[in-house]
Short mmCIF file of C-alpha atoms in Angstrom, two decimals:
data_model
loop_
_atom_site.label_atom_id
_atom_site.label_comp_id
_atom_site.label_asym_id
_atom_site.label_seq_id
_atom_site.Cartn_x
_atom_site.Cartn_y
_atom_site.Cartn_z
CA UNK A 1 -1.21 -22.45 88.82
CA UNK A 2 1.59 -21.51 91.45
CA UNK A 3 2.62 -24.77 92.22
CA UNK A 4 2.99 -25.50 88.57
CA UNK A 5 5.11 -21.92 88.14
CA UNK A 6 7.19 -23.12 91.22
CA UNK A 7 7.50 -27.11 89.45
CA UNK A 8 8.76 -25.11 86.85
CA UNK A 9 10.93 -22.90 88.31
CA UNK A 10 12.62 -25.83 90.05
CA UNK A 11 13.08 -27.68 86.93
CA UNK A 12 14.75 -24.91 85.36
CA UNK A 13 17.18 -24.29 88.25
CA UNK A 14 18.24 -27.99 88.18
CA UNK A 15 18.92 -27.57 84.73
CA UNK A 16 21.09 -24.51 85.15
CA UNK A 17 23.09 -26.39 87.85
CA UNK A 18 23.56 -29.32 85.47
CA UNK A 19 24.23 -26.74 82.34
CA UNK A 20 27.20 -25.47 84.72
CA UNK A 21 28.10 -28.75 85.77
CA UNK A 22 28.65 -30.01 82.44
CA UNK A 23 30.45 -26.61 81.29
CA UNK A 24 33.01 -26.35 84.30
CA UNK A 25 34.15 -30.39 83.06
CA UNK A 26 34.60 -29.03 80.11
CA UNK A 27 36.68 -26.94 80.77
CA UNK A 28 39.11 -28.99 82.23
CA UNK A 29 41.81 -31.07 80.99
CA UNK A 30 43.67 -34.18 83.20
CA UNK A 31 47.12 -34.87 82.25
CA UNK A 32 48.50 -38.08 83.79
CA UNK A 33 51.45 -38.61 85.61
CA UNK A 34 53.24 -41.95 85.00
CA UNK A 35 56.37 -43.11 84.96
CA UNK A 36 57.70 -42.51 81.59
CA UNK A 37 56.38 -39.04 81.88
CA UNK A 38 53.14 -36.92 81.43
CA UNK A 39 49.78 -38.14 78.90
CA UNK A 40 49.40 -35.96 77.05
CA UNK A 41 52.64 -34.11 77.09
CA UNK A 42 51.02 -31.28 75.45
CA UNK A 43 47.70 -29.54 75.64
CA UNK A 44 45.60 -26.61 74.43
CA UNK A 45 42.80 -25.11 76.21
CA UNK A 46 40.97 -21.67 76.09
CA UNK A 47 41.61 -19.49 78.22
CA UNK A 48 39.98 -19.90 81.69
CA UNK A 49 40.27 -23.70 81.30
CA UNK A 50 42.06 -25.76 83.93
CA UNK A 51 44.63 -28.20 83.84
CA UNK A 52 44.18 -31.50 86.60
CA UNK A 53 47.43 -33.81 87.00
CA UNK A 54 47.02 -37.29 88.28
CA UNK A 55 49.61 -39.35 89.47
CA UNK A 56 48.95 -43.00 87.91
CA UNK A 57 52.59 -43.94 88.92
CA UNK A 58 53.19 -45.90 92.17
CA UNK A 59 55.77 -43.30 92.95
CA UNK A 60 55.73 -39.72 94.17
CA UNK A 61 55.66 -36.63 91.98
CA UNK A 62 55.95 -33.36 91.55
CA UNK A 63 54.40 -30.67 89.16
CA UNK A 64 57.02 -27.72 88.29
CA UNK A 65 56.14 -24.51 85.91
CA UNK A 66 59.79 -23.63 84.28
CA UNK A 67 59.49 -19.91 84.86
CA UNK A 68 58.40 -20.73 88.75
CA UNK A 69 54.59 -19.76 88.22
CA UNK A 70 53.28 -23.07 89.61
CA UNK A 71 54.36 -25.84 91.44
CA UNK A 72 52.57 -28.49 93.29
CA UNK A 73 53.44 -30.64 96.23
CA UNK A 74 54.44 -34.01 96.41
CA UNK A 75 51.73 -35.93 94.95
CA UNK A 76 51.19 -39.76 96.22
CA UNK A 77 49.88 -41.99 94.20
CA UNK A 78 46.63 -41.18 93.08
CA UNK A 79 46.40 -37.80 94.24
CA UNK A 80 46.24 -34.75 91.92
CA UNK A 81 46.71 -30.99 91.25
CA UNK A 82 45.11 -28.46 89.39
CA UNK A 83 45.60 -24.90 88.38
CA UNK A 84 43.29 -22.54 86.11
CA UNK A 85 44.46 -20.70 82.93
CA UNK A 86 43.35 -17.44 82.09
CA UNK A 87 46.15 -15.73 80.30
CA UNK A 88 46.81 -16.84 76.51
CA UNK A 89 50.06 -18.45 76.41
CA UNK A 90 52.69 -21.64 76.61
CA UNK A 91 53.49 -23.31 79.76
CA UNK A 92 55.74 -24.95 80.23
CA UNK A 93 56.68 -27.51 83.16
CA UNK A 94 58.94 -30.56 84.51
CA UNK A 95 58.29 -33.06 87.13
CA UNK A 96 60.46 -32.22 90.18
CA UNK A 97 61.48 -35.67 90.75
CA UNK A 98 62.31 -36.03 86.73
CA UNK A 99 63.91 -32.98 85.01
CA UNK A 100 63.49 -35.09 81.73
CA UNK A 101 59.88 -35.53 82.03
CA UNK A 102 58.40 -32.42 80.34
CA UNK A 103 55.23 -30.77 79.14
CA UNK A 104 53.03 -28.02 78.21
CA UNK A 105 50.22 -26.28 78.56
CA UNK A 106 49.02 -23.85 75.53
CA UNK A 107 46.62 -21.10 76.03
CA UNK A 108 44.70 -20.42 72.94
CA UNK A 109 43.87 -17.00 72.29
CA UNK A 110 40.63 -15.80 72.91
CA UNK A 111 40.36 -15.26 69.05
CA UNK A 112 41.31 -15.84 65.78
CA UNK A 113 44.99 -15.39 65.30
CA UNK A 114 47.53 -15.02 62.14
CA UNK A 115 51.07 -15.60 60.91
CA UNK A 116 53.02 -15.73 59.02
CA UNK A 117 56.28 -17.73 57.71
CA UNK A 118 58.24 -15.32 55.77
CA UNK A 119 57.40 -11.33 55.98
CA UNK A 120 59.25 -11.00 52.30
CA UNK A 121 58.87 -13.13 49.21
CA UNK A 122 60.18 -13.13 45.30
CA UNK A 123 57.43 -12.11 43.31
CA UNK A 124 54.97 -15.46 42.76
CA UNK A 125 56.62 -17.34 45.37
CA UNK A 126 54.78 -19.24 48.53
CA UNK A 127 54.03 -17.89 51.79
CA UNK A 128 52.47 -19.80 54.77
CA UNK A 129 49.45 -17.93 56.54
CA UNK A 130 48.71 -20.11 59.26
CA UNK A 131 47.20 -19.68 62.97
CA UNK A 132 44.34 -20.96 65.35
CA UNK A 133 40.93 -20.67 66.69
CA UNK A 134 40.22 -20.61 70.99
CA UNK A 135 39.06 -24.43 70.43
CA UNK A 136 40.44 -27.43 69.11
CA UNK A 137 37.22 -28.12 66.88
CA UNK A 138 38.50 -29.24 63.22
CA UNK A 139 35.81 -28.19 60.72
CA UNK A 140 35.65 -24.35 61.54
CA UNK A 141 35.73 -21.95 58.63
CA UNK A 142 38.03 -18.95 59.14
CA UNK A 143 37.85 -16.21 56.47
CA UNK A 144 41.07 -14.80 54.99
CA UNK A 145 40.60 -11.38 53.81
CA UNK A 146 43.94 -10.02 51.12
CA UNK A 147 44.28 -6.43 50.49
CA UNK A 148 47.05 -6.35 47.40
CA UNK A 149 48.37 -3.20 46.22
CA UNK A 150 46.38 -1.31 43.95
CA UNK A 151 44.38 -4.09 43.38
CA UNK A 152 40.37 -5.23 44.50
CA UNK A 153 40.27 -6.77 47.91
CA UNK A 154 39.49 -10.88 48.08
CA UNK A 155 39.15 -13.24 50.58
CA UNK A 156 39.68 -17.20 51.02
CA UNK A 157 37.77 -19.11 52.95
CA UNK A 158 40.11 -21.96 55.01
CA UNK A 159 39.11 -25.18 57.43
CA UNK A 160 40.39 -25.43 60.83
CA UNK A 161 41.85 -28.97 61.87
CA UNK A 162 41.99 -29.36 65.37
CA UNK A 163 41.68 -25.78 66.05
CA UNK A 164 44.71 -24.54 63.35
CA UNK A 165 44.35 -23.85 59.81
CA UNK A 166 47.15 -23.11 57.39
CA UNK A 167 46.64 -21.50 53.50
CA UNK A 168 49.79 -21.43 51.25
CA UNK A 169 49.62 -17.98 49.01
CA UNK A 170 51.52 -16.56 45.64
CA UNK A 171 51.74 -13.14 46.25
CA UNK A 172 52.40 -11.53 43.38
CA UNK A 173 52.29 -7.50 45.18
CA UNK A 174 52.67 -6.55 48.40
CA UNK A 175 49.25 -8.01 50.41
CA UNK A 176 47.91 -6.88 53.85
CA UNK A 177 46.11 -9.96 55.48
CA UNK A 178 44.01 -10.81 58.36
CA UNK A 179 41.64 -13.37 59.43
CA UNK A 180 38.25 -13.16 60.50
CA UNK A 181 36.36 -16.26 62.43
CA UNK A 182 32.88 -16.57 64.46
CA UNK A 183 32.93 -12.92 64.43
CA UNK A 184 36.24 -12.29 65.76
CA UNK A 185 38.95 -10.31 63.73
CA UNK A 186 42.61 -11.18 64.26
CA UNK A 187 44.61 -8.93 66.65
CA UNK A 188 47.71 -9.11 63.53
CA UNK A 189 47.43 -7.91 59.91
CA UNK A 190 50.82 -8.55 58.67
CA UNK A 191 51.99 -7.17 55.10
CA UNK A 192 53.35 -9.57 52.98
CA UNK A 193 56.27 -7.76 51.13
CA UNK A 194 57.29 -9.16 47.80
CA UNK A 195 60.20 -8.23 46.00
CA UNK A 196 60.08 -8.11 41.84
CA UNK A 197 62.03 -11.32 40.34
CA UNK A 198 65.15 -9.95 38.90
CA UNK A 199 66.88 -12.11 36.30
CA UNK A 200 70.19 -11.29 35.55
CA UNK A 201 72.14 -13.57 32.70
CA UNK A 202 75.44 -13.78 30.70
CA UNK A 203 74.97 -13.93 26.95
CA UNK A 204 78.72 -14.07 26.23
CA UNK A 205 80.97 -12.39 28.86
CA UNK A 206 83.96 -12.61 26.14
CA UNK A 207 82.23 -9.67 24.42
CA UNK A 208 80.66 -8.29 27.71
CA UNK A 209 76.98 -9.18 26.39
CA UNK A 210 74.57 -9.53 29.07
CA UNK A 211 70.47 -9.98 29.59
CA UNK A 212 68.39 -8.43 32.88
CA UNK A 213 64.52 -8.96 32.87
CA UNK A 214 62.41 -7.75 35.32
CA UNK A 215 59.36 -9.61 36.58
CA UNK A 216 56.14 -8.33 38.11
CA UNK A 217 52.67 -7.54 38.69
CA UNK A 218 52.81 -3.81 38.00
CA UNK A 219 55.59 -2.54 34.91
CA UNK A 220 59.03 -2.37 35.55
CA UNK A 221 59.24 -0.86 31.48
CA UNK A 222 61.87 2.14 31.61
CA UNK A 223 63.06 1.88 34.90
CA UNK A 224 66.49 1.75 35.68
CA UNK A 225 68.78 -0.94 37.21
CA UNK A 226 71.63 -1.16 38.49
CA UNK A 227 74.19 -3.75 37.66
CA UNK A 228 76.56 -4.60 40.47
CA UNK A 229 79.88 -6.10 41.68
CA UNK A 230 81.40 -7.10 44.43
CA UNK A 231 85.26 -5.17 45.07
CA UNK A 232 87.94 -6.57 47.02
CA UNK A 233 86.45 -5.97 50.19
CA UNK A 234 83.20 -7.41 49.88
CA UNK A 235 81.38 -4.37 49.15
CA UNK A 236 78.42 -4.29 46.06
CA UNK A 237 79.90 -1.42 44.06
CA UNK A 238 77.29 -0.33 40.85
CA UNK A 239 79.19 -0.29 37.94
CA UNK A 240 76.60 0.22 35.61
CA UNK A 241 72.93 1.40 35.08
CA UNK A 242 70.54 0.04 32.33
CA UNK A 243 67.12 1.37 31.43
CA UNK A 244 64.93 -1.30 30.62
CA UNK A 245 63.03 -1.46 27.33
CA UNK A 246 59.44 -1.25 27.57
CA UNK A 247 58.72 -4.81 28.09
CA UNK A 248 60.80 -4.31 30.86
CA UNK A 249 64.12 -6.49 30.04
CA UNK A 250 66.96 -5.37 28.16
CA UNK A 251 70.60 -6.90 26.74
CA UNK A 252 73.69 -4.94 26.83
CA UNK A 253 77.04 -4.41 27.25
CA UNK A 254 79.10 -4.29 30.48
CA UNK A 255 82.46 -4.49 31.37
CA UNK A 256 83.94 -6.26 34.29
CA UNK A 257 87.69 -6.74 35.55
CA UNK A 258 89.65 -9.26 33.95
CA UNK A 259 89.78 -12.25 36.34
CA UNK A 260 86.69 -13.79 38.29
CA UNK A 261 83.97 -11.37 39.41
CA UNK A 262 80.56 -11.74 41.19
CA UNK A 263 78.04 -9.09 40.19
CA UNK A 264 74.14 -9.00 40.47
CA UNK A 265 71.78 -6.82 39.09
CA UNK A 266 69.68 -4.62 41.76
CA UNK A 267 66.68 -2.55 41.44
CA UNK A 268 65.51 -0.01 44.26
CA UNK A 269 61.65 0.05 45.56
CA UNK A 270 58.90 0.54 43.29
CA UNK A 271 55.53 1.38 43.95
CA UNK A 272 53.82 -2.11 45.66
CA UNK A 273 57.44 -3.73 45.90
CA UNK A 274 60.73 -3.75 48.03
CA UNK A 275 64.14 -3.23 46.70
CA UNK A 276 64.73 -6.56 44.22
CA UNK A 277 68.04 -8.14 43.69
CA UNK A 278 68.76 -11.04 41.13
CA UNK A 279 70.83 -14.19 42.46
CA UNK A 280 74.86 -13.52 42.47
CA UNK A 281 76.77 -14.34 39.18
CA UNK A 282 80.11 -15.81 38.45
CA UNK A 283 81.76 -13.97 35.78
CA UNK A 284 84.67 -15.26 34.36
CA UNK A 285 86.70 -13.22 31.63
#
């Protein structure tokens, strides 16, 4: 019975050591060194992972971090260098005997992370929510959890490829986001602020008749707006304020200088939105 427990015992261990073998090679990435430059030029590893160059070239060279964190010696021919990551981050580095051969090495972070591409959007228009897992596995589900204003929480589920997913959304209030994946919860949750589509039009600007509608999730009926133009020195002066019907639009009557003028119609922050503006108009009387 002991010498079976011991048998035992001694298989385990073996497997351990082989369980550790196989996880410390894969955790390590070789980047080779020829003479048109480094394969792959860029790579992404979690953090801890290590990095091995190889020189495949018959000539010398030399591995160089930009900011002066690393740097190898002169590597012969076949000879290598390698350097462990463990701070999420981009590296990047030139060979010292070729300033034009370049690459990188990208930390991933340890988890889930968000972005965005635009912090403020018209009302309905696209934002990109994008960012990565610490692996480059394609197939991973990371949950997208939206918070809009005044309105019942949601989520989207999204697949990673190659470790980075992307989502395009039409916010239509402001929306806090974050991601969620394997448990982790993204560091970020950026607020998507979303500004009410103002349309401003001229009906007939020989009898000063004009149309302003605004657009949104929540009412805009009754508020006021303020119709703008643009003086002599470039400054948005409001030369007029309209209270919106119910339906929230209205058309009126404005007068602008004789001559060519370029007004807009503005409306300040309402509750769930930023300060809205419509796109600059020509007038001509």
């Amino acid at each position: 019975m002991k010498r079976a427990l011991l048998l035992l015992i001694a298989v385990l261990a073996v497997a351990c050591v082989a369980s550790a073998a196989s996880a410390q090679k894969s955790a390590t990435t070789t980047v080779s060194i020829t003479s048109t430059g480094f394969t792959p030029e860029d790579v992404r590893i979690q953090p801890g992972g290590t990095v091995t160059w190889k020189n495949t070239d018959t000539k010398e060279h030399q591995v160089v971090s930009d900011t002066g964190l690393f740097q190898s010696s002169m590597l012969a021919p076949n000879q290598t260098y390698s350097r462990r990551f463990d701070v999420e981050s981009s590296y990047s580095y030139h060979d010292g005997t070729k300033a034009s051969s370049t690459g990188t090495v990208n930390v991933l972070a340890r988890n889930v992370s968000i972005g965005l591409t635009r912090l403020r959007v018209v009302y309905r228009n696209p934002v990109r929510i994008f960012g990565s897992i610490p692996n480059t596995a394609t197939g991973e589900v990371v949950r997208l959890h939206f918070a809009p204003y005044g309105k019942p929480t949601f989520t989207k589920d999204v697949v990673t490829e190659e470790g980075t997913y992307e989502f395009t959304y039409h916010p239509t209030i402001r929306t806090d986001v974050y991601a969620t994946w394997n448990g982790t919860t993204s560091h970020a949750s950026p607020t998507i602020g979303v500004r009410p589509l103002v349309i401003f039009r001229t009906l007939n600007a020989a009898r000063n008749r004009y149309f302003v509608r605004v657009r949104a999730a929540r009412s805009y009926g009754r508020n006021l707006v303020r119709i703008q133009r643009q003086n002599s020195r470039g400054v948005w002066v409001t030369t007029l304020r309209v209270q919106l019907n119910a339906r929230g639009q209205k058309r009126f009557t404005g007068k602008f200088p004789l001559g060519v003028t370029k007004a807009q119609a503005w409306v300040p922050k309402h509750p769930g939105y930023v300060a809205g503006f419509s796109t600059i108009k020509t007038i001509v009387r």
